[in-house]
Coordinates of C-alpha atoms in Angstrom, one line a residue:
Chain A
M10 CA 143.0 -33.5 -86.7
V11 CA 139.3 -33.7 -87.1
E12 CA 138.3 -33.0 -90.7
I13 CA 134.6 -33.0 -91.8
N14 CA 133.9 -32.3 -95.5
D15 CA 130.9 -31.5 -97.7
L16 CA 128.8 -33.0 -94.5
S17 CA 125.5 -33.0 -95.2
F18 CA 122.8 -34.2 -92.0
G19 CA 119.2 -33.6 -91.1
Y20 CA 117.0 -35.4 -88.5
T21 CA 114.3 -34.9 -90.9
R22 CA 114.4 -35.7 -94.6
K23 CA 112.9 -32.1 -94.9
E24 CA 115.1 -30.2 -93.0
N25 CA 118.8 -30.5 -93.1
L26 CA 120.7 -29.2 -90.1
Y27 CA 123.9 -29.4 -92.3
Q28 CA 124.5 -28.9 -95.7
Q29 CA 127.6 -29.3 -97.7
F30 CA 129.5 -28.2 -94.1
S31 CA 133.5 -28.5 -93.5
I32 CA 135.6 -27.5 -90.5
Y33 CA 138.8 -28.9 -89.8
F34 CA 139.6 -29.1 -86.1
K35 CA 143.6 -29.1 -85.5
S36 CA 145.4 -31.0 -82.9
G37 CA 147.3 -28.5 -79.8
Q38 CA 144.2 -26.3 -79.7
I39 CA 141.1 -25.7 -77.5
Y40 CA 138.6 -25.0 -79.7
G41 CA 134.9 -22.9 -78.4
L42 CA 132.0 -24.1 -80.4
L43 CA 129.4 -21.6 -79.8
G44 CA 125.7 -21.3 -81.2
Q45 CA 122.5 -20.5 -80.7
N46 CA 120.4 -23.0 -79.5
G47 CA 119.4 -25.5 -81.8
S48 CA 122.4 -24.7 -84.1
G49 CA 123.9 -28.1 -84.7
K50 CA 126.3 -27.9 -81.5
S51 CA 125.8 -31.1 -79.9
T52 CA 124.8 -32.8 -83.6
L53 CA 128.4 -31.8 -84.8
M54 CA 129.9 -33.2 -81.4
K55 CA 127.9 -36.7 -82.1
I56 CA 128.7 -36.8 -85.4
I57 CA 132.8 -36.6 -84.7
A58 CA 132.3 -38.6 -81.6
G59 CA 130.6 -41.4 -84.4
L60 CA 127.2 -41.6 -82.5
I61 CA 125.4 -40.2 -85.5
Y62 CA 126.4 -40.8 -89.3
P63 CA 126.3 -38.2 -91.8
D64 CA 123.7 -38.5 -94.6
S65 CA 126.4 -37.5 -96.9
G66 CA 130.3 -36.2 -96.9
N67 CA 132.6 -37.5 -94.2
C68 CA 134.1 -37.2 -90.6
V69 CA 137.5 -37.9 -90.6
V70 CA 139.6 -38.4 -87.4
D71 CA 143.0 -39.2 -87.5
G72 CA 142.7 -40.6 -91.3
I73 CA 139.8 -42.8 -90.1
D74 CA 136.6 -42.3 -91.2
S75 CA 133.9 -41.9 -88.4
K76 CA 131.5 -44.7 -90.0
E77 CA 134.0 -47.0 -89.4
R78 CA 132.8 -46.5 -85.4
N79 CA 135.8 -49.4 -84.6
Y80 CA 138.7 -49.4 -81.9
N81 CA 140.9 -47.5 -83.5
Y82 CA 138.9 -44.7 -84.3
L83 CA 136.8 -44.8 -80.8
H84 CA 140.1 -45.0 -78.5
N85 CA 141.5 -41.9 -79.2
L86 CA 138.3 -40.0 -78.8
Y87 CA 136.0 -39.5 -75.7
I88 CA 132.6 -37.4 -75.3
I89 CA 131.1 -35.9 -72.2
P90 CA 127.7 -35.4 -73.6
E91 CA 125.8 -32.5 -71.4
E92 CA 123.0 -35.5 -70.5
F93 CA 124.8 -38.5 -69.1
D94 CA 124.1 -41.7 -67.1
L95 CA 126.5 -43.5 -64.9
P96 CA 126.0 -46.8 -63.6
D97 CA 124.9 -47.7 -59.8
M98 CA 128.9 -47.9 -58.6
T99 CA 131.2 -46.9 -56.6
I100 CA 133.8 -44.8 -58.4
A101 CA 137.2 -46.8 -58.1
S102 CA 134.4 -49.7 -59.4
Y103 CA 133.8 -47.3 -62.3
V104 CA 137.4 -46.9 -63.2
R105 CA 138.7 -50.3 -63.1
I106 CA 135.9 -51.3 -65.3
Y107 CA 136.2 -48.5 -68.1
A108 CA 139.8 -47.6 -67.8
P109 CA 140.9 -50.6 -69.6
F110 CA 139.0 -49.6 -72.6
Y111 CA 141.7 -46.5 -73.3
D112 CA 145.1 -47.4 -73.7
A113 CA 146.5 -44.2 -72.3
F114 CA 144.4 -43.9 -69.4
S115 CA 146.4 -42.8 -66.0
K116 CA 144.6 -43.7 -63.0
D117 CA 147.4 -41.2 -60.8
Q118 CA 145.8 -38.3 -63.3
F119 CA 142.1 -39.4 -62.4
A120 CA 142.8 -39.4 -58.8
T121 CA 144.7 -35.8 -59.0
Y122 CA 141.7 -34.5 -60.9
L123 CA 139.3 -36.3 -58.5
K124 CA 141.3 -34.5 -55.5
E125 CA 141.1 -31.5 -57.1
F126 CA 137.3 -31.8 -57.3
D127 CA 137.0 -32.4 -53.9
I128 CA 135.7 -35.7 -54.7
S129 CA 136.6 -39.5 -52.8
P130 CA 137.3 -42.5 -55.0
E131 CA 134.7 -44.3 -52.6
E132 CA 131.7 -42.2 -53.2
K133 CA 129.1 -44.2 -54.9
L134 CA 127.9 -42.1 -57.9
H135 CA 124.2 -42.6 -57.8
K136 CA 124.3 -41.2 -54.7
L137 CA 126.4 -38.2 -56.2
S138 CA 124.8 -34.6 -57.4
Y139 CA 124.5 -33.9 -60.9
G140 CA 127.2 -31.4 -60.6
N141 CA 129.6 -34.0 -58.8
K142 CA 128.7 -37.1 -61.4
K143 CA 129.7 -33.7 -63.8
K144 CA 133.2 -33.5 -61.8
V145 CA 134.1 -37.6 -62.2
L146 CA 133.2 -38.2 -66.0
L147 CA 134.9 -34.7 -66.3
S148 CA 138.0 -36.1 -64.2
F149 CA 138.1 -39.9 -65.7
G150 CA 137.7 -37.9 -69.6
L151 CA 140.8 -36.1 -68.9
A152 CA 142.5 -39.1 -67.7
T153 CA 141.6 -41.0 -71.1
N154 CA 144.6 -38.9 -72.4
V155 CA 142.6 -39.2 -76.0
R156 CA 143.7 -37.2 -78.5
V157 CA 140.4 -36.0 -79.3
L158 CA 138.0 -34.6 -76.2
L159 CA 134.5 -33.2 -76.8
L160 CA 132.8 -31.6 -73.7
D161 CA 129.3 -30.5 -74.3
E162 CA 128.2 -27.9 -71.6
P163 CA 130.8 -29.0 -69.5
T164 CA 130.2 -26.3 -66.9
N165 CA 126.6 -27.1 -66.5
G166 CA 125.8 -27.9 -62.9
L167 CA 129.3 -27.3 -61.9
D168 CA 130.0 -24.8 -58.6
I169 CA 131.8 -21.4 -59.4
P170 CA 135.4 -23.0 -57.5
S171 CA 134.8 -26.2 -59.9
K172 CA 134.3 -24.1 -63.0
K173 CA 137.5 -22.3 -62.1
T174 CA 139.1 -25.9 -61.4
L175 CA 138.5 -27.5 -64.6
R176 CA 139.7 -24.4 -66.4
Q177 CA 142.8 -25.0 -64.8
L178 CA 143.2 -28.7 -65.1
I179 CA 142.2 -28.5 -69.5
A180 CA 145.0 -25.6 -69.3
A181 CA 147.2 -28.3 -68.0
A182 CA 145.8 -31.5 -69.7
A183 CA 146.3 -29.7 -73.5
T184 CA 149.1 -30.8 -75.0
P185 CA 150.3 -30.1 -79.2
E186 CA 149.2 -33.4 -79.7
R187 CA 145.3 -33.1 -78.0
C188 CA 142.4 -31.4 -79.0
F189 CA 139.9 -30.1 -77.1
I190 CA 136.5 -29.1 -78.8
I191 CA 134.0 -27.4 -75.8
S192 CA 130.8 -26.6 -76.8
T193 CA 128.7 -23.9 -74.7
H194 CA 126.9 -21.4 -73.8
Q195 CA 128.6 -20.2 -70.6
V196 CA 131.2 -18.4 -72.4
H197 CA 132.1 -16.3 -69.4
D198 CA 133.4 -20.0 -68.0
L199 CA 135.7 -20.8 -70.5
E200 CA 137.0 -17.3 -71.8
N201 CA 140.6 -17.2 -70.9
L202 CA 141.1 -20.9 -71.7
L203 CA 139.9 -21.2 -75.6
D204 CA 142.6 -20.8 -78.6
H205 CA 140.0 -20.6 -81.0
L206 CA 136.2 -19.5 -81.9
V207 CA 133.8 -21.3 -84.1
V208 CA 130.6 -20.0 -84.7
I209 CA 127.7 -21.7 -86.3
S210 CA 124.4 -21.2 -87.0
K211 CA 122.3 -23.8 -88.9
N212 CA 124.6 -24.9 -91.7
K213 CA 126.7 -22.0 -91.5
L214 CA 129.9 -21.3 -90.4
L215 CA 129.9 -18.0 -88.9
L216 CA 133.2 -17.4 -87.7
N217 CA 136.3 -19.7 -87.7
E218 CA 139.0 -18.0 -86.2
S219 CA 142.0 -17.9 -83.4
I220 CA 141.6 -15.6 -80.6
S221 CA 144.8 -14.1 -81.3
T222 CA 143.5 -13.1 -85.0
I223 CA 140.2 -12.0 -83.7
A224 CA 141.9 -9.7 -81.1
Q225 CA 144.3 -8.5 -83.7
K226 CA 141.0 -7.3 -86.0
I227 CA 138.5 -6.0 -83.0
S228 CA 139.0 -4.5 -80.0
F229 CA 135.9 -3.9 -77.4
V230 CA 135.1 -0.6 -76.2
P231 CA 133.1 1.1 -73.6
F232 CA 130.8 4.0 -74.7
S233 CA 129.0 6.4 -72.2
S234 CA 126.5 7.0 -74.7
R235 CA 124.8 5.2 -77.5
P236 CA 127.3 5.4 -80.3
A237 CA 126.6 6.1 -84.0
E238 CA 126.3 3.4 -86.4
N239 CA 129.2 3.5 -88.6
E240 CA 130.8 4.3 -84.9
T241 CA 131.0 0.4 -84.4
L242 CA 130.4 -3.1 -86.1
Y243 CA 127.9 -3.9 -83.0
Y244 CA 127.5 -2.7 -79.8
E245 CA 124.8 -3.3 -76.9
K246 CA 124.1 -2.1 -73.6
S247 CA 126.1 -2.7 -70.6
F248 CA 126.1 -1.6 -67.0
T249 CA 128.0 1.4 -67.7
G250 CA 126.4 2.5 -70.8
H251 CA 127.3 0.7 -74.0
I252 CA 129.7 -1.7 -75.3
G253 CA 131.0 -1.6 -78.8
I254 CA 132.4 -3.7 -81.4
V255 CA 135.1 -1.9 -83.4
A256 CA 137.8 -2.7 -86.1
N257 CA 141.4 -2.9 -84.3
K258 CA 143.2 -0.2 -86.0
S259 CA 146.3 -0.7 -83.5
N260 CA 147.3 -4.4 -84.0
E261 CA 147.5 -4.9 -80.6
E262 CA 145.9 -7.7 -78.6
G263 CA 143.1 -6.9 -76.7
K264 CA 140.9 -9.0 -74.2
I265 CA 137.9 -10.5 -76.0
N266 CA 134.4 -10.2 -74.4
L267 CA 132.9 -13.3 -76.0
E268 CA 129.4 -13.1 -75.1
V269 CA 129.3 -9.1 -77.5
L270 CA 131.3 -11.3 -80.0
F271 CA 128.9 -14.1 -80.3
N272 CA 125.8 -11.4 -79.8
G273 CA 127.7 -9.2 -82.6
I274 CA 128.5 -12.2 -84.8
I275 CA 124.6 -13.6 -84.7
A276 CA 123.2 -10.1 -85.2
Q277 CA 125.4 -8.5 -87.8
Q278 CA 127.1 -11.5 -90.1
A279 CA 127.7 -9.5 -92.7
K280 CA 130.1 -7.2 -91.1
F281 CA 132.0 -9.8 -89.1
N282 CA 132.2 -11.8 -92.8
Q283 CA 133.5 -8.9 -94.6
L284 CA 136.1 -8.2 -91.5
F285 CA 137.2 -11.9 -91.2
K286 CA 137.8 -12.8 -94.8
P287 CA 140.7 -14.7 -95.3
N288 CA 142.7 -12.0 -97.1
N289 CA 141.4 -9.0 -95.1
Chain B
M95 CA 133.5 -55.3 -95.9
K96 CA 136.0 -53.2 -95.8
S97 CA 134.8 -51.9 -92.5
F98 CA 134.1 -55.6 -91.3
S99 CA 138.2 -56.8 -92.3
S100 CA 138.9 -53.6 -90.0
Q101 CA 136.9 -54.8 -87.5
I102 CA 138.6 -58.3 -87.7
Q103 CA 142.0 -56.7 -87.7
S104 CA 141.7 -54.9 -84.3
F105 CA 139.6 -57.3 -82.7
S106 CA 140.6 -58.1 -79.6
F107 CA 139.6 -61.1 -77.0
H108 CA 140.8 -58.8 -74.4
R109 CA 138.3 -56.4 -74.4
V110 CA 135.6 -58.9 -75.0
I111 CA 136.2 -59.9 -71.5
S112 CA 136.1 -56.5 -70.4
L113 CA 132.8 -55.8 -72.0
I114 CA 131.3 -58.7 -70.1
L115 CA 132.7 -57.7 -66.9
E116 CA 131.3 -53.9 -67.9
Y117 CA 127.9 -56.2 -68.4
Y118 CA 128.3 -58.1 -64.8
H119 CA 128.8 -54.9 -62.9
R120 CA 126.7 -52.3 -64.4
D121 CA 123.7 -55.3 -63.8
K122 CA 125.5 -57.0 -60.6
K123 CA 122.4 -56.1 -58.7
T124 CA 119.7 -56.8 -60.6
L125 CA 121.4 -60.0 -62.0
L126 CA 121.8 -61.7 -58.3
I127 CA 118.3 -60.8 -57.4
S128 CA 116.9 -62.4 -60.4
A129 CA 119.1 -65.5 -59.6
I130 CA 118.2 -65.7 -56.2
A131 CA 114.5 -65.2 -57.5
L132 CA 114.9 -68.2 -59.7
Y133 CA 116.6 -70.5 -57.2
L134 CA 113.4 -70.2 -54.9
F135 CA 111.1 -70.6 -57.7
L136 CA 112.9 -73.7 -58.8
F137 CA 112.9 -75.3 -55.4
C138 CA 109.0 -74.5 -54.7
S139 CA 108.4 -75.8 -58.1
L140 CA 110.5 -79.1 -58.1
L141 CA 108.9 -79.6 -54.2
L142 CA 105.2 -79.2 -56.1
F143 CA 105.5 -81.5 -58.8
K144 CA 107.2 -84.2 -56.5
R145 CA 104.7 -83.6 -53.9
Y146 CA 101.6 -83.6 -57.0
G147 CA 103.2 -85.1 -59.9
E148 CA 101.1 -88.4 -60.4
S149 CA 103.5 -90.5 -61.9
D150 CA 107.0 -90.4 -62.8
K151 CA 106.9 -90.2 -66.3
E152 CA 104.5 -86.8 -65.2
N153 CA 107.0 -85.7 -63.1
D154 CA 109.9 -86.1 -65.8
I155 CA 107.7 -83.9 -68.1
L156 CA 107.2 -81.3 -65.7
Q157 CA 110.6 -81.3 -65.0
Y158 CA 111.4 -81.3 -68.7
A159 CA 109.1 -78.2 -69.2
L160 CA 110.3 -76.5 -66.1
Q161 CA 114.1 -76.7 -67.4
V162 CA 112.7 -75.7 -71.2
G163 CA 110.0 -73.1 -70.4
C164 CA 112.5 -70.9 -67.7
I165 CA 115.1 -71.4 -69.8
Y166 CA 113.4 -70.0 -72.8
L167 CA 111.7 -66.8 -70.9
I168 CA 114.9 -65.8 -68.7
S169 CA 117.5 -66.6 -71.8
S170 CA 114.6 -64.4 -73.7
I171 CA 114.4 -61.4 -71.5
L172 CA 118.2 -61.5 -70.8
S173 CA 119.1 -61.2 -74.4
V174 CA 116.7 -58.8 -75.7
H175 CA 117.8 -56.4 -72.9
Y176 CA 121.7 -57.2 -73.1
F177 CA 122.1 -53.9 -75.7
C178 CA 119.4 -51.8 -73.4
T179 CA 122.2 -48.9 -72.6
L180 CA 122.1 -48.7 -76.5
R181 CA 118.7 -47.8 -77.0
L182 CA 118.0 -46.0 -73.8
K183 CA 119.0 -41.9 -73.4
P184 CA 120.7 -40.8 -72.1
G185 CA 123.4 -43.3 -71.4
N186 CA 123.3 -44.4 -75.0
I187 CA 126.3 -41.8 -75.6
S188 CA 128.8 -43.1 -72.9
A189 CA 127.7 -46.9 -74.1
L190 CA 128.3 -46.4 -77.9
S191 CA 131.0 -44.6 -77.5
L192 CA 133.0 -47.1 -75.3
P193 CA 136.4 -47.9 -77.9
C194 CA 135.4 -51.5 -78.9
N195 CA 134.4 -53.1 -82.3
A196 CA 130.5 -54.1 -83.0
I197 CA 132.0 -57.8 -83.4
E198 CA 133.5 -57.7 -80.0
R199 CA 129.9 -56.5 -78.1
L200 CA 127.9 -58.7 -80.3
L201 CA 130.6 -62.0 -79.4
S202 CA 130.3 -60.6 -75.5
A203 CA 126.6 -61.0 -76.0
V204 CA 126.9 -64.1 -77.6
I205 CA 129.2 -65.6 -74.6
V206 CA 127.1 -63.9 -71.9
T207 CA 123.6 -65.4 -73.3
M208 CA 124.8 -68.9 -74.9
I209 CA 127.3 -70.0 -72.5
A210 CA 127.3 -68.1 -69.2
F211 CA 124.0 -67.8 -68.8
P212 CA 123.1 -72.0 -69.4
V213 CA 125.9 -72.6 -66.9
A214 CA 124.8 -70.4 -64.7
Y215 CA 121.2 -71.7 -64.8
S216 CA 121.9 -74.9 -64.8
L217 CA 124.1 -74.3 -61.2
I218 CA 120.8 -72.8 -59.8
Y219 CA 118.6 -75.7 -61.5
V220 CA 121.2 -78.2 -59.7
A221 CA 121.5 -76.5 -56.3
S222 CA 117.4 -76.1 -56.1
Y223 CA 117.3 -79.6 -57.2
F224 CA 119.4 -80.7 -54.0
S225 CA 117.9 -78.6 -51.8
T226 CA 114.8 -80.7 -52.0
L227 CA 116.8 -84.1 -51.3
P228 CA 115.6 -83.5 -48.0
F229 CA 112.4 -83.3 -48.5
F230 CA 112.2 -86.0 -51.2
S231 CA 115.2 -88.7 -50.9
S232 CA 113.8 -90.8 -54.2
Y233 CA 113.7 -87.6 -56.4
T234 CA 115.2 -88.5 -59.7
L235 CA 117.5 -85.1 -61.2
R236 CA 116.0 -84.6 -64.9
F237 CA 118.3 -82.8 -66.8
Y238 CA 119.0 -81.7 -70.3
N239 CA 120.1 -85.3 -71.3
F240 CA 116.6 -86.6 -71.5
D241 CA 114.4 -86.3 -74.0
P242 CA 110.3 -87.3 -72.1
I243 CA 108.4 -85.9 -75.3
G244 CA 110.8 -87.0 -78.5
I245 CA 111.5 -83.5 -79.9
G246 CA 115.5 -85.0 -80.1
W247 CA 117.6 -82.8 -77.9
I248 CA 120.0 -81.8 -80.8
S249 CA 116.9 -79.5 -81.2
I250 CA 116.5 -78.5 -77.9
I251 CA 120.2 -77.6 -77.6
G252 CA 119.3 -75.5 -81.0
T253 CA 116.6 -73.6 -79.1
F254 CA 118.9 -72.5 -76.4
I255 CA 121.0 -71.2 -79.1
G256 CA 118.5 -69.8 -81.0
T257 CA 116.2 -68.2 -78.6
P258 CA 119.3 -65.6 -77.8
V259 CA 120.0 -65.3 -81.3
L260 CA 116.7 -64.3 -81.9
F261 CA 116.1 -61.8 -79.3
L262 CA 119.7 -60.2 -79.4
W263 CA 118.3 -59.3 -82.9
G264 CA 114.9 -57.9 -81.3
G265 CA 116.8 -56.2 -78.6
L266 CA 119.0 -54.4 -81.4
F267 CA 115.7 -54.0 -84.1
F268 CA 112.8 -52.7 -81.7
K269 CA 113.2 -49.7 -79.8
R270 CA 110.2 -50.1 -77.8
S271 CA 108.7 -53.2 -75.9
P272 CA 111.2 -55.4 -78.0
W273 CA 110.7 -58.3 -75.8
I274 CA 106.6 -58.6 -77.3
K275 CA 107.4 -57.5 -80.4
T276 CA 110.5 -59.8 -80.7
I277 CA 107.6 -63.1 -79.5
L278 CA 105.5 -62.2 -82.6
A279 CA 108.6 -62.3 -84.7
S280 CA 109.3 -65.2 -83.4
I281 CA 106.1 -66.6 -84.2
L282 CA 106.7 -65.6 -87.4
Y283 CA 110.3 -67.2 -87.6
S284 CA 108.4 -70.4 -86.2
G285 CA 106.1 -70.1 -89.0
I286 CA 109.5 -70.3 -91.5
N287 CA 110.6 -72.9 -89.8
T288 CA 107.5 -75.1 -90.0
A289 CA 106.9 -74.4 -93.7
I290 CA 110.6 -75.0 -94.5
T291 CA 110.1 -78.9 -92.4
A292 CA 106.6 -79.3 -94.0
A293 CA 108.5 -78.8 -97.6
V294 CA 111.1 -81.3 -96.7
F295 CA 108.3 -83.7 -95.3
Y296 CA 106.2 -82.9 -98.4
V297 CA 109.5 -84.2 -100.8
I298 CA 109.5 -87.2 -98.9
D299 CA 105.8 -87.8 -98.6
P300 CA 103.6 -85.7 -101.4
T301 CA 100.5 -86.0 -99.6
W302 CA 98.3 -83.9 -97.5
D303 CA 98.6 -86.3 -94.3
S304 CA 102.5 -84.9 -94.2
F305 CA 101.0 -81.0 -93.1
K306 CA 98.8 -82.5 -90.9
F307 CA 100.9 -84.7 -89.4
L308 CA 103.1 -81.3 -88.8
L309 CA 100.3 -79.5 -87.2
V310 CA 98.9 -82.0 -84.9
P311 CA 101.7 -84.5 -84.5
K312 CA 100.2 -87.7 -83.2
E313 CA 101.8 -88.6 -79.6
A314 CA 103.0 -91.8 -81.4
A315 CA 104.9 -89.9 -83.8
Y316 CA 106.9 -88.7 -80.5
Q317 CA 107.3 -92.0 -79.2
N318 CA 108.6 -93.6 -82.0
G319 CA 110.9 -90.8 -82.8
E320 CA 109.5 -89.6 -85.9
I321 CA 109.3 -86.3 -84.7
A322 CA 113.0 -86.3 -83.3
S323 CA 114.2 -87.6 -86.5
I324 CA 112.4 -84.2 -88.4
F325 CA 114.1 -82.2 -85.8
N326 CA 117.7 -83.5 -86.1
S327 CA 117.4 -84.3 -90.3
P328 CA 120.7 -83.2 -91.6
F329 CA 118.7 -80.5 -93.8
Y330 CA 117.1 -79.0 -90.8
I331 CA 119.9 -78.6 -88.7
V332 CA 122.0 -76.7 -91.7
W333 CA 118.4 -74.4 -92.5
S334 CA 118.8 -73.7 -88.7
I335 CA 122.4 -72.5 -88.7
V336 CA 121.7 -71.0 -92.1
L337 CA 119.1 -68.9 -90.1
L338 CA 121.0 -68.1 -87.0
T339 CA 123.9 -66.9 -88.7
C340 CA 122.2 -64.9 -90.7
M341 CA 120.4 -63.2 -87.6
L342 CA 123.7 -62.7 -86.1
L343 CA 124.9 -61.1 -89.1
A344 CA 121.8 -58.9 -89.0
S345 CA 122.4 -58.0 -85.5
Y346 CA 126.0 -56.9 -86.1
H347 CA 124.7 -54.7 -89.1
L348 CA 122.2 -53.5 -86.2
L349 CA 124.8 -52.7 -83.7
K350 CA 127.4 -51.4 -86.5
E351 CA 125.1 -49.3 -87.7
K352 CA 123.4 -47.9 -84.5
E353 CA 123.1 -44.2 -84.1
V354 CA 122.1 -41.7 -81.2
K355 CA 119.1 -39.8 -82.5

C-alpha cells in the first residue's frame, strides 16, 4: 500500500535525516510510528503525503509516486498534522466546501463522529479551542474514508474522555482496505489500538514488527529489586520497584508496555536487533 | 511531461469550481470588506474628479488613471495573495494536501484573477458611477472602451491579463514580501519588454531617435496613434503572449514543486 524505497532526504545538504531508508506499510493495519524528537516521524508523514519530495528514492502509494502529487495520489490520503490552521467558518460550511474533494466522504459518519466528540456542527471553527478544533479535524479525516490516514500526534490537546472516544472511532473505522499511520509520543493513549509498531531513530529503522510478534517474543516482568544485567534485555525503575523486558519463552502473548519497550529499544538497540532478526 | 499528462488525464472542471468556492469562503470577509472600501474610494474619487476636473478631457484622463491604477493595484494584491495558504505555516499542509492537480489550482487562480475580478471590479465601478449621478447628472461614464492617452486598448487588456500572471508567479516564487519583490521583478519585465520593443523599432528605423522616442515619447506620438501601433503590432502581441505563457508555465512548475518545509 505505502512503499518507501531507498529514501534519502535531508533539510540541509550537510545532514541527511534519511539515507537509503525503506519500509512498507500494508493495508488493514494500524501502525504506531514512534521515535524521539527530531527522529523524522513528521518528516516521514509529510513525505508520504507528498508534501516533501525525497532527494532520492521514492514513496509510492497504491502504485502512484508521491512526486506526481496529483488528484489520483491525494484523494486517497488524508493527513492530520500536529499544527494546523482552520479557516474562519462554521463546521457545516467547512464540510460543504472541503468534502467535495473526497469521493468517499460520508456526511453521516462525520455527524456521528462529531456527536461522539460532543461538538455541534453549527459552531464556528475559530471560536473552538485547540482540542475541539482537533476533534473536528479528526472527525473529518475519519469521515473522508481515504485509504491512507496519517495522524501526527492525534491525542495532543484532547481531554481524557476524548482520547478514549478517538481510540474507539479509529478501531471502528479500521477496515482491511485502510491503513492508519499514527505518530505519537503519548504511547499510553493508543496502547491497545495498534496492530504494528515502527520505531525509528535518525535514518535507522529500530523496530518494524506486528504487536502480535512482539508479544510472542518478549514479555514484561516486574522485579521487586534491581535485576541482574543478564537477566533482562532492558529494565527501568517503576513505582513498585523495577520493570524489565525479557525474552518470552512461553510463546504466550502478554500485554505490551509500549513506553518501556520504546525506552528499551532506544537504550539497547543491539539486543533488540538480535531478538527481532527475521530468522529469530 | 509524464506528470503533466497525468494531471491532464485526471483534470476536473468541477474541482476547479470547488477550489474557487474554497478560496471565496476562506477569504469571504476580507473580499467583502475590500469591495465596500473600493466602492467608497471610487465614489469619492469620481466626485472629486468631477468637482475639481478642469475640463472633460482632464476628467477622462483621471477616470482612466483611476480605472487602470485600481485594476493594477488590486489585481496585483489579489493575485500575489491567491496562493498565500501554500506559503504560510501551518495552513500550508492542509492546503497542499487538498486532492486536486496543480493545473486545477492554477486554472482556479486564472479564473478568479482574470475573469471574476475584472467583472466584479467593473460592477463596483459602474455602481459607484451611478451613485454620483444625483450629484452630477451630466457626468459621462468612461469605461474600458476609451483610450485618452493613445496606448491602444488591446494593450490595456494585455495589462489586465499580464498583471495577474506576473503576480501569481511572484506569489509562488517569493516566500517573503512577494508583492514588493514582484514589483521589482515587473520593472525588470517592463525593461525586457521595452528592450524588445526598442529592437523592433530599431529594425523599422535604425536610428538613435527610435530609442529616444520610446524612452520619452512625445505627446504627438500618442495623439496620432504611433504608440498604439507599436503596442498593437502583431510582433508585440505575439511576444506578450509568449512571455505570459512562459510565466504561467513557471507558476505551474512552482505549484507542482511546492513543498512544506
